[in-house]
Structures are given as structure tokens and as C-alpha cells.
Coordinates of C-alpha atoms and ligand atoms in Angstrom, one line a residue:
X1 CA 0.0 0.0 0.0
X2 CA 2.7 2.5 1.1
X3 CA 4.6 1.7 -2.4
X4 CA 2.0 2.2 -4.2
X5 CA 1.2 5.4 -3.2
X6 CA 4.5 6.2 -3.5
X7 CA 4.4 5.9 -7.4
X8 CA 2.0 9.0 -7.3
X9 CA 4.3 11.3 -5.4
X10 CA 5.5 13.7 -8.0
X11 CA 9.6 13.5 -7.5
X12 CA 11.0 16.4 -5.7
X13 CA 14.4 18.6 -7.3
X14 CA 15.5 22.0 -6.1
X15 CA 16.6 24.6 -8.7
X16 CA 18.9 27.4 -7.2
X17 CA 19.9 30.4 -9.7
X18 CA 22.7 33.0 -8.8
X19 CA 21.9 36.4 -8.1
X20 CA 21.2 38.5 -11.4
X21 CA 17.9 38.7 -13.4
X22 CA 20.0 36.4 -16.7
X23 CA 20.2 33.5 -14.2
X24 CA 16.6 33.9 -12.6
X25 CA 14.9 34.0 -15.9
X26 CA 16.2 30.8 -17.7
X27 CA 16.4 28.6 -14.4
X28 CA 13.1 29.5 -13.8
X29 CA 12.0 28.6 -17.1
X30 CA 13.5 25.5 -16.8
X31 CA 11.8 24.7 -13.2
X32 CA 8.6 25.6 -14.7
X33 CA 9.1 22.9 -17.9
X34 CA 10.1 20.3 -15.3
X35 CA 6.7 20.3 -13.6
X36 CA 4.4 20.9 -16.8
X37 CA 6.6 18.8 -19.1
X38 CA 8.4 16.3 -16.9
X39 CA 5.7 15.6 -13.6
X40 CA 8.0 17.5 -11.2
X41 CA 7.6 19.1 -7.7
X42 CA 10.1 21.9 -8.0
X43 CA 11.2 24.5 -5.0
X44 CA 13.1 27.0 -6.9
X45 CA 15.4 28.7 -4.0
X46 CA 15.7 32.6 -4.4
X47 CA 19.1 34.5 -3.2
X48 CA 17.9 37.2 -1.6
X49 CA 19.5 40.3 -0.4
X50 CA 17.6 43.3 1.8
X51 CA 17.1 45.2 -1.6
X52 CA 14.5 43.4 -3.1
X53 CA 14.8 43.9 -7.3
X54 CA 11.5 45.4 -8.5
X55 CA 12.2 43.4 -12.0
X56 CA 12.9 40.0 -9.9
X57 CA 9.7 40.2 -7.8
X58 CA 7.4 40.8 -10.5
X59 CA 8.7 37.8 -12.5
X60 CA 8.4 35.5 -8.9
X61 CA 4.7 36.9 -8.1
X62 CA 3.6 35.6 -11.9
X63 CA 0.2 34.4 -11.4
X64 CA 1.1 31.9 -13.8
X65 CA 3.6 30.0 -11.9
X66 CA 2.0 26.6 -12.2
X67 CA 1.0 24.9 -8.9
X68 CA 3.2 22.9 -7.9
X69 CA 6.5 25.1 -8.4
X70 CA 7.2 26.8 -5.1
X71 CA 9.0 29.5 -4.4
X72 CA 11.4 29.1 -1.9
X73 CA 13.3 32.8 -0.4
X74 CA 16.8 32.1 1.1
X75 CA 16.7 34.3 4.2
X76 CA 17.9 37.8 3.2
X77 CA 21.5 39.1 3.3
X78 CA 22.4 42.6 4.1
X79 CA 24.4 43.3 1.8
X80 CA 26.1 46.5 3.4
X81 CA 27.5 43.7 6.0
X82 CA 28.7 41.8 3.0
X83 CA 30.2 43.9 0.7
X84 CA 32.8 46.4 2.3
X85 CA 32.6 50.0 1.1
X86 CA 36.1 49.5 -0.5
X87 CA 34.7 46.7 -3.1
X88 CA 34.4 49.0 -6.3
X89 CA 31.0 48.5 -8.5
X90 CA 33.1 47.3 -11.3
X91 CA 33.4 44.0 -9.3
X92 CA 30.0 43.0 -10.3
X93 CA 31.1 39.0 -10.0
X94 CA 32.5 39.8 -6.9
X95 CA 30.1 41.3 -5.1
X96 CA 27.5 38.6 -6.7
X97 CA 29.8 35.8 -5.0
X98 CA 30.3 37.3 -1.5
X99 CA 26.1 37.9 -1.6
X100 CA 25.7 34.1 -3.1
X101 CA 29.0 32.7 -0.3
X102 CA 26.6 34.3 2.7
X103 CA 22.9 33.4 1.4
X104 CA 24.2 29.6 1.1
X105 CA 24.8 29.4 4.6
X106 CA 21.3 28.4 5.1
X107 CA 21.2 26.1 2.0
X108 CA 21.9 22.6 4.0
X109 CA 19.2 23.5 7.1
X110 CA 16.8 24.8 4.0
X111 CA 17.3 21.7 2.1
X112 CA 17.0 19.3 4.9
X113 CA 13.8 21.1 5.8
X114 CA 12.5 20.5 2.2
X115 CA 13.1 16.6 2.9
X116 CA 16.2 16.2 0.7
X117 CA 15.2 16.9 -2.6
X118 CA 16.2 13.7 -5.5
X119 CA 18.2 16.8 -7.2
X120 CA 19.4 19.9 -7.0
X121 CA 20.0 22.3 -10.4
X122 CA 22.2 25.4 -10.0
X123 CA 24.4 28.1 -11.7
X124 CA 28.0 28.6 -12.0
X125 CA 28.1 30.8 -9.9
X126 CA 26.9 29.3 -6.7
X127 CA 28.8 26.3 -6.7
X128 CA 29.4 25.8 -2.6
X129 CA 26.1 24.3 -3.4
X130 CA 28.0 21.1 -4.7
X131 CA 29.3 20.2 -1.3
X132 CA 26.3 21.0 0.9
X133 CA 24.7 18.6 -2.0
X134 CA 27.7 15.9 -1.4
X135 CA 26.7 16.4 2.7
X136 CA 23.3 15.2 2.0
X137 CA 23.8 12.9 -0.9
X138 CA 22.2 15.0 -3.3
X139 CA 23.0 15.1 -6.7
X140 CA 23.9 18.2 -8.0
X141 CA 24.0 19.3 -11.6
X142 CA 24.8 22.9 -13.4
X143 CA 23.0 24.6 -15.6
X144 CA 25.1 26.7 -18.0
X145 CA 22.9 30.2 -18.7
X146 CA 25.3 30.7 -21.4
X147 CA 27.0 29.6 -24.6
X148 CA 27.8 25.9 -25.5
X149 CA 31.1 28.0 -26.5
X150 CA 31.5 29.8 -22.9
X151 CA 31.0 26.4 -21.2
X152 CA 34.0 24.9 -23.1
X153 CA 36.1 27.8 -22.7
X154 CA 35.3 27.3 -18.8
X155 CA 36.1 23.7 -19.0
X156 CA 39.4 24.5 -20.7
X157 CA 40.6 27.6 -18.3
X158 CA 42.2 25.4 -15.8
X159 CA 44.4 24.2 -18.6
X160 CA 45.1 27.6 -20.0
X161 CA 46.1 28.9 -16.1
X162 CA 48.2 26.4 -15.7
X163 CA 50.0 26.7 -19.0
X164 CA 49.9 30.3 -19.4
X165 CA 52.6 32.9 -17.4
X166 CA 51.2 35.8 -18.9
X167 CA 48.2 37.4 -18.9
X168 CA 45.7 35.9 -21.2
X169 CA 44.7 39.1 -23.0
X170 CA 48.7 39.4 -23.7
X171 CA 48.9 36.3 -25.7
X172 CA 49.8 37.1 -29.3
X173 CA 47.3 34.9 -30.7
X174 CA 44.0 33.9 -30.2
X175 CA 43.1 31.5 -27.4
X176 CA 42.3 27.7 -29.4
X177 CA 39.6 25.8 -27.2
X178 CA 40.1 22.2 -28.3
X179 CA 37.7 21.7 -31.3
X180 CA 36.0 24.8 -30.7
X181 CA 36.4 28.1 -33.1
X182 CA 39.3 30.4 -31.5
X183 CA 38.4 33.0 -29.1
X184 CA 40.3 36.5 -29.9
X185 CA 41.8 38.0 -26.7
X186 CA 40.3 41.2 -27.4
X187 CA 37.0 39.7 -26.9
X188 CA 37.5 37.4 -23.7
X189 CA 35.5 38.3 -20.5
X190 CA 36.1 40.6 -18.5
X191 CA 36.8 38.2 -15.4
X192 CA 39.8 36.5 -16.7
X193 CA 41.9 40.4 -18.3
X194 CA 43.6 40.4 -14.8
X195 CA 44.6 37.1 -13.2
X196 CA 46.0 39.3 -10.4
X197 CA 42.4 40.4 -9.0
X198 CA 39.3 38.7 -6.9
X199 CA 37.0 39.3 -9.8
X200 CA 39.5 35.9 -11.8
X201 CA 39.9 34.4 -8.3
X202 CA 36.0 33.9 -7.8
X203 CA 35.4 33.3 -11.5
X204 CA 38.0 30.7 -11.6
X205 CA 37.4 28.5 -8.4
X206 CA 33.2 28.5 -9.7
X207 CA 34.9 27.6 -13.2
X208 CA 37.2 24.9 -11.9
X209 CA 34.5 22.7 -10.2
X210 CA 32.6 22.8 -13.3
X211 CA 33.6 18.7 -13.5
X212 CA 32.1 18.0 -10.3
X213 CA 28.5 18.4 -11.5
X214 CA 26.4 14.8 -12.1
X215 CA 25.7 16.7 -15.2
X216 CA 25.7 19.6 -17.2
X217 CA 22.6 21.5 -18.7
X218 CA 23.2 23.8 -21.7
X219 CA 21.0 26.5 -23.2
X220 CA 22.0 25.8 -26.6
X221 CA 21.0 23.4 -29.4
X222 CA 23.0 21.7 -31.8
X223 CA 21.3 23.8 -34.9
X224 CA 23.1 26.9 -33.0
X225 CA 26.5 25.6 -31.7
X226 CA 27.3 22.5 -33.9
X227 CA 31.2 23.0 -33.3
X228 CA 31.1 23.6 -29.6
X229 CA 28.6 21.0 -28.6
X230 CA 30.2 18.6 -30.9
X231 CA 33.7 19.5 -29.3
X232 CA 32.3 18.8 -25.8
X233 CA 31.0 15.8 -26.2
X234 CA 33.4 14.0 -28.2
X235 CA 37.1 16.4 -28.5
X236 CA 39.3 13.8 -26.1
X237 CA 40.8 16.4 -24.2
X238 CA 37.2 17.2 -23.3
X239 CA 36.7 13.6 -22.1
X240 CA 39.8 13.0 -19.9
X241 CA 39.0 15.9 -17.8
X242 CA 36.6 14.3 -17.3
X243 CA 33.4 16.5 -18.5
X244 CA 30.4 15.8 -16.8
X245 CA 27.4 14.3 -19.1
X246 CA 26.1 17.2 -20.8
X247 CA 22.4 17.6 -22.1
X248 CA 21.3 20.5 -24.2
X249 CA 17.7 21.6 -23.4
X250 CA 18.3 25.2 -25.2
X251 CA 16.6 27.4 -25.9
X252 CA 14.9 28.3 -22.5
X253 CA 13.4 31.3 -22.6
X254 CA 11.2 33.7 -21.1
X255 CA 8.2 32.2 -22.6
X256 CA 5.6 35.1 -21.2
X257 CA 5.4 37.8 -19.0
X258 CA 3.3 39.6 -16.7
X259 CA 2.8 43.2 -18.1
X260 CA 3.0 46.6 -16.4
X261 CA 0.4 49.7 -17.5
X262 CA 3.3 51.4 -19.2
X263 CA 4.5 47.1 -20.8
X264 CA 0.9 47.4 -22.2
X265 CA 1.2 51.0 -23.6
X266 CA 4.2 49.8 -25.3
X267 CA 2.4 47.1 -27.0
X268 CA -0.3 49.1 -28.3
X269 CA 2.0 52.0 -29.6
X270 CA 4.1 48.6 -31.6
X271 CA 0.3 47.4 -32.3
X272 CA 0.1 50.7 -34.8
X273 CA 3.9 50.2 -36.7
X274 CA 4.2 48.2 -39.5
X275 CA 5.7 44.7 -39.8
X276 CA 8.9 44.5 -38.7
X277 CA 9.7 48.4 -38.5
X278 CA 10.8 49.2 -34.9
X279 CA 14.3 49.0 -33.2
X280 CA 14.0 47.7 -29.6
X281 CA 17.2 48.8 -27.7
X282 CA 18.0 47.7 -24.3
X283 CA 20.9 46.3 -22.2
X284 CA 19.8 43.5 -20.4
X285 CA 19.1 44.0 -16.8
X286 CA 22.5 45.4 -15.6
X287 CA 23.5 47.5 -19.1
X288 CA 24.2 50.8 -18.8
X289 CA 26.2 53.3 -20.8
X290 CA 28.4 56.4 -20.2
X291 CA 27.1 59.9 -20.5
X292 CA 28.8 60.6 -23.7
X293 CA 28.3 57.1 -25.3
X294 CA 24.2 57.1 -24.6
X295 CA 24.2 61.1 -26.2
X296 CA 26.2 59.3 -29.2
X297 CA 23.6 56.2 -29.1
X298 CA 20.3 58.9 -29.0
X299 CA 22.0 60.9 -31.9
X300 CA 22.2 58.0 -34.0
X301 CA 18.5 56.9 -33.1
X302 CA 17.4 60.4 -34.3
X303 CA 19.7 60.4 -37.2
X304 CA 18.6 56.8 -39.1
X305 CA 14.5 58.2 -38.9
X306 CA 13.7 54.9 -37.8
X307 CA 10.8 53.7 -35.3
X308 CA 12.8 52.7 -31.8
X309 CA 11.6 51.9 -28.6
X310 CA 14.0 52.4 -26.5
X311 CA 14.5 51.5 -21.8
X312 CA 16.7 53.9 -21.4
X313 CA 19.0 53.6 -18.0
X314 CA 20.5 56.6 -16.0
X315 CA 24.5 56.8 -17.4
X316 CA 27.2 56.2 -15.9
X317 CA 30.6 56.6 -16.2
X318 CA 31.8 53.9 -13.8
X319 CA 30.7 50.3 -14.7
X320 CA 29.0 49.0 -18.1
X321 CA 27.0 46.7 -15.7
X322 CA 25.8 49.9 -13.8
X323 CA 21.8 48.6 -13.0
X324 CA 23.0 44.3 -12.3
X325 CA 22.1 45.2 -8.7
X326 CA 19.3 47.6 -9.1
X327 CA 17.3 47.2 -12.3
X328 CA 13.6 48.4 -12.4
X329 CA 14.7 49.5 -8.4
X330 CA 16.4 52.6 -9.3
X331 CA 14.8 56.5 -9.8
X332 CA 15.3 57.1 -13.4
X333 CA 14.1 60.3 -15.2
X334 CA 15.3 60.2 -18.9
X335 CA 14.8 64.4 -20.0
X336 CA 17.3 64.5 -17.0
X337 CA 19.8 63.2 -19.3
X338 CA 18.8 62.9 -23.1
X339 CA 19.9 65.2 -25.3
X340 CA 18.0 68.4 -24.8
X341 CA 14.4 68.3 -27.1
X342 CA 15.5 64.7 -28.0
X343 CA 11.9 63.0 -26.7
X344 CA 10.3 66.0 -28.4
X345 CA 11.9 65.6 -32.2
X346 CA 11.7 61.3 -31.9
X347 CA 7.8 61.7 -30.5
X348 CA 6.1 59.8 -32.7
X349 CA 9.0 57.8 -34.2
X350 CA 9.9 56.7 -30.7
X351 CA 9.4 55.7 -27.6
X352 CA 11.5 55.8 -24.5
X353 CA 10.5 53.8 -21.5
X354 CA 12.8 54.2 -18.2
X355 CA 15.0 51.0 -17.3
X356 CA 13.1 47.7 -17.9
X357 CA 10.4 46.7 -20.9
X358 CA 9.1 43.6 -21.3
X359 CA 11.7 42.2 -23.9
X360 CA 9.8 38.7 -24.7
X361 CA 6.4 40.8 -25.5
X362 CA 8.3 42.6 -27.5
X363 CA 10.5 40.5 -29.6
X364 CA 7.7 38.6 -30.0
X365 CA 5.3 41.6 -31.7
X366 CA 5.6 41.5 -35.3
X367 CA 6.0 45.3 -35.9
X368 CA 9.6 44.2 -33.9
X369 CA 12.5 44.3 -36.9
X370 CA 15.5 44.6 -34.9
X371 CA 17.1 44.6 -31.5
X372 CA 20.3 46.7 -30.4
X373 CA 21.6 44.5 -27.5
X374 CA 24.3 43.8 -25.5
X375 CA 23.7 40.4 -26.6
X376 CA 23.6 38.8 -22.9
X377 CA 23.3 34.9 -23.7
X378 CA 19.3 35.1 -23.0
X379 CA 18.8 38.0 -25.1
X380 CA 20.5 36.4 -28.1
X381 CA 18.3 33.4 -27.5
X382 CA 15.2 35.6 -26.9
X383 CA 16.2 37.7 -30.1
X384 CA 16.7 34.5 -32.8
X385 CA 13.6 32.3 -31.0
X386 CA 11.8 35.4 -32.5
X387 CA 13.4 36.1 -35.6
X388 CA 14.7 39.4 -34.8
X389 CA 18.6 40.2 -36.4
X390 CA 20.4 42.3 -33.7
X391 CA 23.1 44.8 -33.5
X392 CA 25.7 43.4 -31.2
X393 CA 26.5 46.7 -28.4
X394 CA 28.3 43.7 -26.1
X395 CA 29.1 45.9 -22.1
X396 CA 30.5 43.4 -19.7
X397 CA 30.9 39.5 -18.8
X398 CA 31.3 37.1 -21.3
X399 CA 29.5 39.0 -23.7
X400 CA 31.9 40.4 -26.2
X401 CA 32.3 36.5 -27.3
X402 CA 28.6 36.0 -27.5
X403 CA 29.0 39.0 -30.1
X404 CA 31.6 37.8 -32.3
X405 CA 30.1 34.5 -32.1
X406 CA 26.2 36.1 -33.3
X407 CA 28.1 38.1 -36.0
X408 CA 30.8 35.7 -37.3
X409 CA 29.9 32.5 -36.8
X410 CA 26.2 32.1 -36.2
X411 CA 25.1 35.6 -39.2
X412 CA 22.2 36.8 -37.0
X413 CA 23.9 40.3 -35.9
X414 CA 26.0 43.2 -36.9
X415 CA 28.5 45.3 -34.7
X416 CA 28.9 49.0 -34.8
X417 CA 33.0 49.9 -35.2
X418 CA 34.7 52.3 -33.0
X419 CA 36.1 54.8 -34.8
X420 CA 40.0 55.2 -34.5
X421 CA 41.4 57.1 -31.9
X422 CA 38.4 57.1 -30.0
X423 CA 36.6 54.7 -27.2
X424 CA 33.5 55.1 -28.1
X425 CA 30.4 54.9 -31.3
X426 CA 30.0 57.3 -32.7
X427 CA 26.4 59.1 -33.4
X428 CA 27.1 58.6 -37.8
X429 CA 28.1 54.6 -37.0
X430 CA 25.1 54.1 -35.2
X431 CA 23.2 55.8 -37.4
X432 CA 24.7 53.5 -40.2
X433 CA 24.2 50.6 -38.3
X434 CA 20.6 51.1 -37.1
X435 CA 19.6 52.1 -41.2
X436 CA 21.5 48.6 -42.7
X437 CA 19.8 46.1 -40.0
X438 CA 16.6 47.9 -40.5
X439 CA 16.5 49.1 -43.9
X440 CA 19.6 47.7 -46.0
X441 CA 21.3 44.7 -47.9
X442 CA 22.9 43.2 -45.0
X443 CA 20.0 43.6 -43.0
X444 CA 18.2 41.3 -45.3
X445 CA 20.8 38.5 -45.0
X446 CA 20.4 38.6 -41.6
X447 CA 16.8 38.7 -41.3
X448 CA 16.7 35.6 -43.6
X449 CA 19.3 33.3 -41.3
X450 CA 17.8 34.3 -37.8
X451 CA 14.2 33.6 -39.2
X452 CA 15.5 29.9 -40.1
X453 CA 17.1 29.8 -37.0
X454 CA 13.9 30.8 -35.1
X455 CA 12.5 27.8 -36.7
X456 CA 14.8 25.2 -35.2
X457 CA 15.1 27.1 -32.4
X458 CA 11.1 26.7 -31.7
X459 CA 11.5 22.5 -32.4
X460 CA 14.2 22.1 -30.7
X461 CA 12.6 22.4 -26.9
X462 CA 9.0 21.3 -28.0
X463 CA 7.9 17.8 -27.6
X464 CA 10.3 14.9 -29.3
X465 CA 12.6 17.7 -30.1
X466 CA 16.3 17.3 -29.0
X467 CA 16.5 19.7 -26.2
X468 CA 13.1 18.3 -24.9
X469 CA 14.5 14.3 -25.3
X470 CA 17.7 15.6 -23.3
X471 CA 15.8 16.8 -20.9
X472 CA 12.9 14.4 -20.3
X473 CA 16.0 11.6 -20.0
X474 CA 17.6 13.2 -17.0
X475 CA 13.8 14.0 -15.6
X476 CA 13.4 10.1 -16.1
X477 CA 16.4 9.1 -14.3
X478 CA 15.5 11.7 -11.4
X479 CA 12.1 9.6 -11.5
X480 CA 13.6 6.0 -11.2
X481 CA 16.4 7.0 -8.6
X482 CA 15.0 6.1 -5.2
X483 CA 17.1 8.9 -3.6
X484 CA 14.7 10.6 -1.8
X485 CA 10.8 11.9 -1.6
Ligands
UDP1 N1 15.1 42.0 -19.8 C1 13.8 42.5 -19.9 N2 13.7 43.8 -20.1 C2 14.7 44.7 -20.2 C3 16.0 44.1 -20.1 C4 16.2 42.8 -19.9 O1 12.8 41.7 -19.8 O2 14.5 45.9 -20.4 C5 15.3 40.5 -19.6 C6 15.6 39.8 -20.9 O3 14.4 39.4 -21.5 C7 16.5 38.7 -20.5 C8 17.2 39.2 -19.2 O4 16.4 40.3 -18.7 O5 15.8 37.5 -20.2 C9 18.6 39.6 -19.4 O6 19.4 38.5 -19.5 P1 20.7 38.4 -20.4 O7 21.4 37.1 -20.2 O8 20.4 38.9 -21.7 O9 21.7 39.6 -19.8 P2 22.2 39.9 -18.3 O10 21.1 40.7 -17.7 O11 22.4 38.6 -17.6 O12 23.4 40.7 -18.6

């Protein structure tokens, strides 16, 4: 009697994101498919600080969370406690870790109260979760919120620290990942220009323990990264290490959101553009730009005469990740710092929206016919899963890869040059750039690849599609393991 009811308890796995709105969103969407897709019980565990974000609370109070997906709030950390007044906001991977390093502390007692969960899925950046997991005999398994290409650049830093004296961005030639394209040094993340500093020293202990997962979840598909995954699962030096099983359920996206007044006024000011006619620019949920570089960027708007809409952040000068901590939290007034009579001359042609829109609604509109981004790994999958070409404006993290890697490899995006001699774009590039995605020749060829893209992109994760097979054979195997309730 007691086994058979057992057979109807829906298996129990704990998903735990990192702090930061790109982890949230994509391990969320992936605790959601495991109860309506896979006959889960899911407790997704939320790092949270004594800031709430305004962006991070609207997305966990959905009333379209399904039922049995509970939201589980790691007890609060003050983060004035945690982060001296001496760590500079350019650390943003810093500051993330010593928030994640203190929330954990309460991971074992929380899942111990949650009767040991069969699994536990988490990010690369909160990997102490491994050994409270290996305490309680809980599997553990990462899931990789970005490129198949970034995860085997992780897997190969360990080699390239202990082969390397100099520093990496010093190396006269491009970094070869076995089997994978080359990685330029210009374009590595910012976390590994200065082996010297805390920002590589977190990075590179998360990175390191990469191997110990029982598996490794990627948000890519083979259609997208057919070197990398390939290189993975099959380059030898990727097998002696060796790599975890890795399953790619990509691409998990934001599939819909819960819509603000001013989300909804958006959508009905797209409702009257034509088909594919308006520029959506924004910079993920920590881009932000300098004063000069964001007067350059609303010049250029003005100058190509083409429809925009436009979540504007305050500038800054310090960080290019100025809002990771803050978005949708902070005052933001954009005539405070738009070029004087800008929202005047663009009414009509443009709208501006202060810090957050709702990107999926967008993309997803069909008056939507290009997207300036700084091409975080979930906005490149949100851009091609709609068909929308991009212009690559990468800020911070590993996103100047993801850029060469949209433009070069993968055709979905252009990138605006800097002009010699200076550091930033200038207002006639972005002009040019915004007029060829939107308008031009080029912009054509790369409407046409991301629209076949968005079609593999859209079987890949739906039932019998590869991503949905590699992840209904790990759901099956959480199913059959007698680990736990
Ligand atoms: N996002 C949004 N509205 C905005 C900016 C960002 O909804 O105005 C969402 C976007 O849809 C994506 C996430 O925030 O899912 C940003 O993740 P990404 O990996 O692109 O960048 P990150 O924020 O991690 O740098």
C-alpha cells in the first residue's frame, strides 16, 4: 500500500539560480518545464538580499507560476555587511559571489527542511552548493545560462592557467579551445583580463568545479552551436578531464510575461507600426552606458529616422553593468539626461520607457524588426527564438564572445565599429548601423538566417525535439532513482 502510493508522489528537485535577473529567468523557465513537461515538484530557492529587485519580484509573483512550483526565499542578506565599502562597483562577479558565499549558509538546514530533494539544479556561480549537496547525498547538476562556446572555454581555463605565465589578453594569438572556433583576446570576458584580481579568483574556483556536477545542462541546441557542442561531447581532451554528461535543453526562454500599464502602452504603440519596423534597444538587466556614449547612441537613433523603442537607464561613467544590482529598483528620469528636445523631435518615431520593458512581449510583436543588445546569452536566444537580427553593443561578462560569435559564426547580428582614436560609437556609425539592420542589404541576409534559425530554435525544446528528449532523459532518471521523496 505505502509503495503504491509512492508511485504517485511527484519526485522532488530544487533549482537554485545565482543572483542577477539572466540566471533567474532561464532557471526558472526550466523549473517551470520540469513540472508541466516532466511531472516534477520543483522548489526553486531565491538569493535574496535586503534590496529586493523590482524586475525580480514581478517575474516570482507571476500568477502563472504553475502549482506545484514553489518559491522558496533564502533568508535575506544585508548586503552593506557583505560587501565592504572598499569593493568597487566594477566588481559586479565579486560582489555577486560574496552575496551568493553568505545566502548559502542556510542552503543545507533549507534543504534538509524540504526533505532532501532527489536533485538539486544550479548556476555557475553558486557552486558551494555542490558540497552541501555531497553532505546530503544530493545530486547536484549545473546549468550553464550561457553559450555551449563559454561552457567549453570554462572547461578549458584550468588548462590555459596552468599553462599560461602571462596574462591571457597578452597572448599574441588567439586562445584555441580544443575543437571549438578560436576565441580572440580582445574579446574574452572581463573576469579573466587580470589574473592578479578577486573578480579571476571567484570566476576561476566556480569555473574549476565545473567537473564536479552529475551533469551539465546547456542553453543551446545543436542547430546553434554545432562546433562547440560537438567538441564537448566528443574532443578527447574534453573527455579525460573528465566533463560531466552534458544535455542540451536550449533554448529556455522567457516564454511570457506579466505586463506593467506602461509594458501594455508599449504594446499598443508597436500594435500601430508596420511589420517588422521598430528597433527595440535595451541592455539587459545590468546594461548601462556612459554619459557621452548614450548622447552618441540617441543621436544616431534620431539620425537613421527609424521607429525605436528604446528602456533607457540613467549613465554612468563607472561600470557597463551599472543597474546588475538595481534594475527596475532605481529613480530614473530620462529628460534629466537625453539630449536636450530629444523626446520632443523622436515623438512619434519613438518611444522611451525608463530601465526595464518587457523584452519577450516585444521581440515577439511582429512590428519588432530589430534589436540593439548587448547580446547577454538570453537575449541572443530571446532575439533569434523570435526572428529578430540584432546589433551586437556587447558591455560586460562574457558578452563580447557571444557577439563575435552572433556576427561571425552564427550571421544573426551586426556590430557598430569604434572609430579610431576614439573609445566610443559614434552618433554617424550608429546611425549607419541602425539604417542597414533595418532598412539595407545586409539587413536582409540577416533577417533571412535568424528567421531559419527561429524555426529550429522553436522544435528544438517542443515535444520529441532534441532539447526536450535531453531533458525528459535526465527527468526520467530523477524519476527511477530512489534517492529521496
Ligand atoms: N530583460 C527584460 N527587459 C529589459 C532588459 C532585460 O525583460 O528591459 C530581460 C531579458 O528578456 C533577459 C534578461 O532580462 O531575459 C537579461 O538576461 P541576459 O542574459 O540577456 O543579460 P544579463 O542581464 O544577464 O546581462
Amino acid at each position: 500500500m505505502v509503495a503504491a502510493n509512492k508511485t504517485h508522489i511527484k519526485p522532488h528537485v530544487a533549482v537554485l539560480p545565482s543572483v542577477g535577473m539572466g540566471h533567474l529567468i532561464p532557471l526558472l523557465e526550466l523549473a517551470k518545464r520540469l513540472v508541466v513537461e516532466h511531472g516534477m515538484r520543483v522548489s526553486l530557492l531565491v538569493i535574496t538580499t535586503n534590496a529586493p529587485l523590482a524586475a525580480q519580484e514581478q517575474l516570482l509573483c507571476s500568477p502563472d507560476l504553475p502549482p506545484d512550483l514553489h518559491i522558496v526565499k533564502l533568508p535575506p542578506v544585508d548586503v552593506d555587511k557583505v560587501i565592504s565599502s572598499d569593493i568597487d562597483n566594477v566588481l559586479v562577479l565579486t560582489r555577486l559571489c560574496l552575496i551568493t558565499e553568505e545566502s548559502l549558509r542556510s542552503l543545507k538546514s533549507v534543504l534538509v527542511a524540504l526533505g532532501k530533494p532527489r536533485a538539486l539544479v544550479t548556476d555557475l556561480f553558486t557552486t558551494q552548493a555542490f558540497d552541501v549537496c555531497n553532505e546530503l547525498s544530493i545530486p547536484a547538476y549545473l546549468f550553464s545560462t550561457t553559450s555551449a562556446a563559454f561552457s567549453a572555454f570554462a572547461l578549458f581555463l584550468p588548462k590555459l592557467d596552468s599553462d599560461v605565465e602571462c596574462e591571457f589578453i597578452d597572448l599574441p594569438e588567439p586562445i584555441q579551445v580544443p575543437g571549438c572556433i578560436p576565441v580572440r583576446t580582445e574579446d574574452l570576458l572581463d573576469q579573466v583580463r587580470n589574473r592578479k584580481i578577486d573578480e579571476y579568483k571567484w570566476f576561476f574556483f566556480h569555473i574549476s568545479r565545473l567537473p564536479l556536477a552529475s551533469g551539465v545542462f546547456l542553453n543551446s541546441w545543436e542547430d546553434l552551436e554545432p562546433v562547440s557542442l560537438k567538441a564537448i561531447k566528443e574532443n578527447p581532451f574534453f573527455r579525460q578531464i573528465p566533463t560531466p554528461p552534458v544535455h542540451p535543453v536550449g533554448p529556455l526562454i522567457k516564454q511570457e510575461e506579466t505586463l506593467s500599464t506602461s509594458d501594455v502602452e508599449c504594446l499598443e504603440w508597436l500594435d500601430k507600426q508596420p511589420p517588422d519596423s521598430v528597433l527595440f534597444v535595451t541592455l539587459g538587466s545590468g546594461g548601462t552606458l556612459s554619459l557621452e556614449q548614450q548622447t552618441e547612441l540617441a543621436w544616431g537613433l534620431e539620425l537613421s529616422q527609424q521607429r525605436f523603442i528604446w528602456a533607457v537607464r540613467k549613465p554612468t561613467d563607472a561600470t557597463g553593468a551599472g543597474s546588475f544590482f538595481d534594475v527596475g529598483s532605481e529613480e530614473n528620469d530620462p529628460k534629466a539626461y537625453l539630449p536636450e528636445g530629444f523626446l520632443s523631435r523622436t515623438q512619434g518615431v519613438g518611444l522611451v520607457v525608463p530601465s526595464w520593458a518587457s523584452q519577450v512581449a516585444i521581440l515577439g510583436h511582429p512590428s519588432t524588426g530589430g534589436f540593439l543588445s548587448h547580446c547577454g546569452w538570453n537575449s541572443s536566444l530571446e532575439s533569434i527564438a523570435h526572428g529578430v537580427p540584432m546589433i551586437a553593443w556587447p558591455l560586460y561578462a562574457e558578452q563580447r564572445m557571444n557577439a563575435a560569435m552572433l556576427v561571425e559564426d552564427v550571421g544573426v547580428a551586426v556590430k557598430p565599429k569604434v572609430e579610431p582614436g576614439r573609445t566610443i560609437v559614434g552618433r554617424q556609425e550608429v546611425d549607419r548601423m541602425v539604417r542597414m539592420v533595418m532598412d539595407g542589404e545586409e539587413g536582409k541576409t540577416i533577417r533571412k538566417r535568424v528567421k531559419e534559425l527561429k524555426e529550429s530554435a522553436a522544435k528544438a525544446p517542443d515535444i520529441s525535439g532534441s532539447s526536450y528528449d535531453s531533458l525528459s532523459s535526465v527527468a526520467k532518471q530523477w524519476k527511477t532513482d530512489d534517492l529521496g521523496p
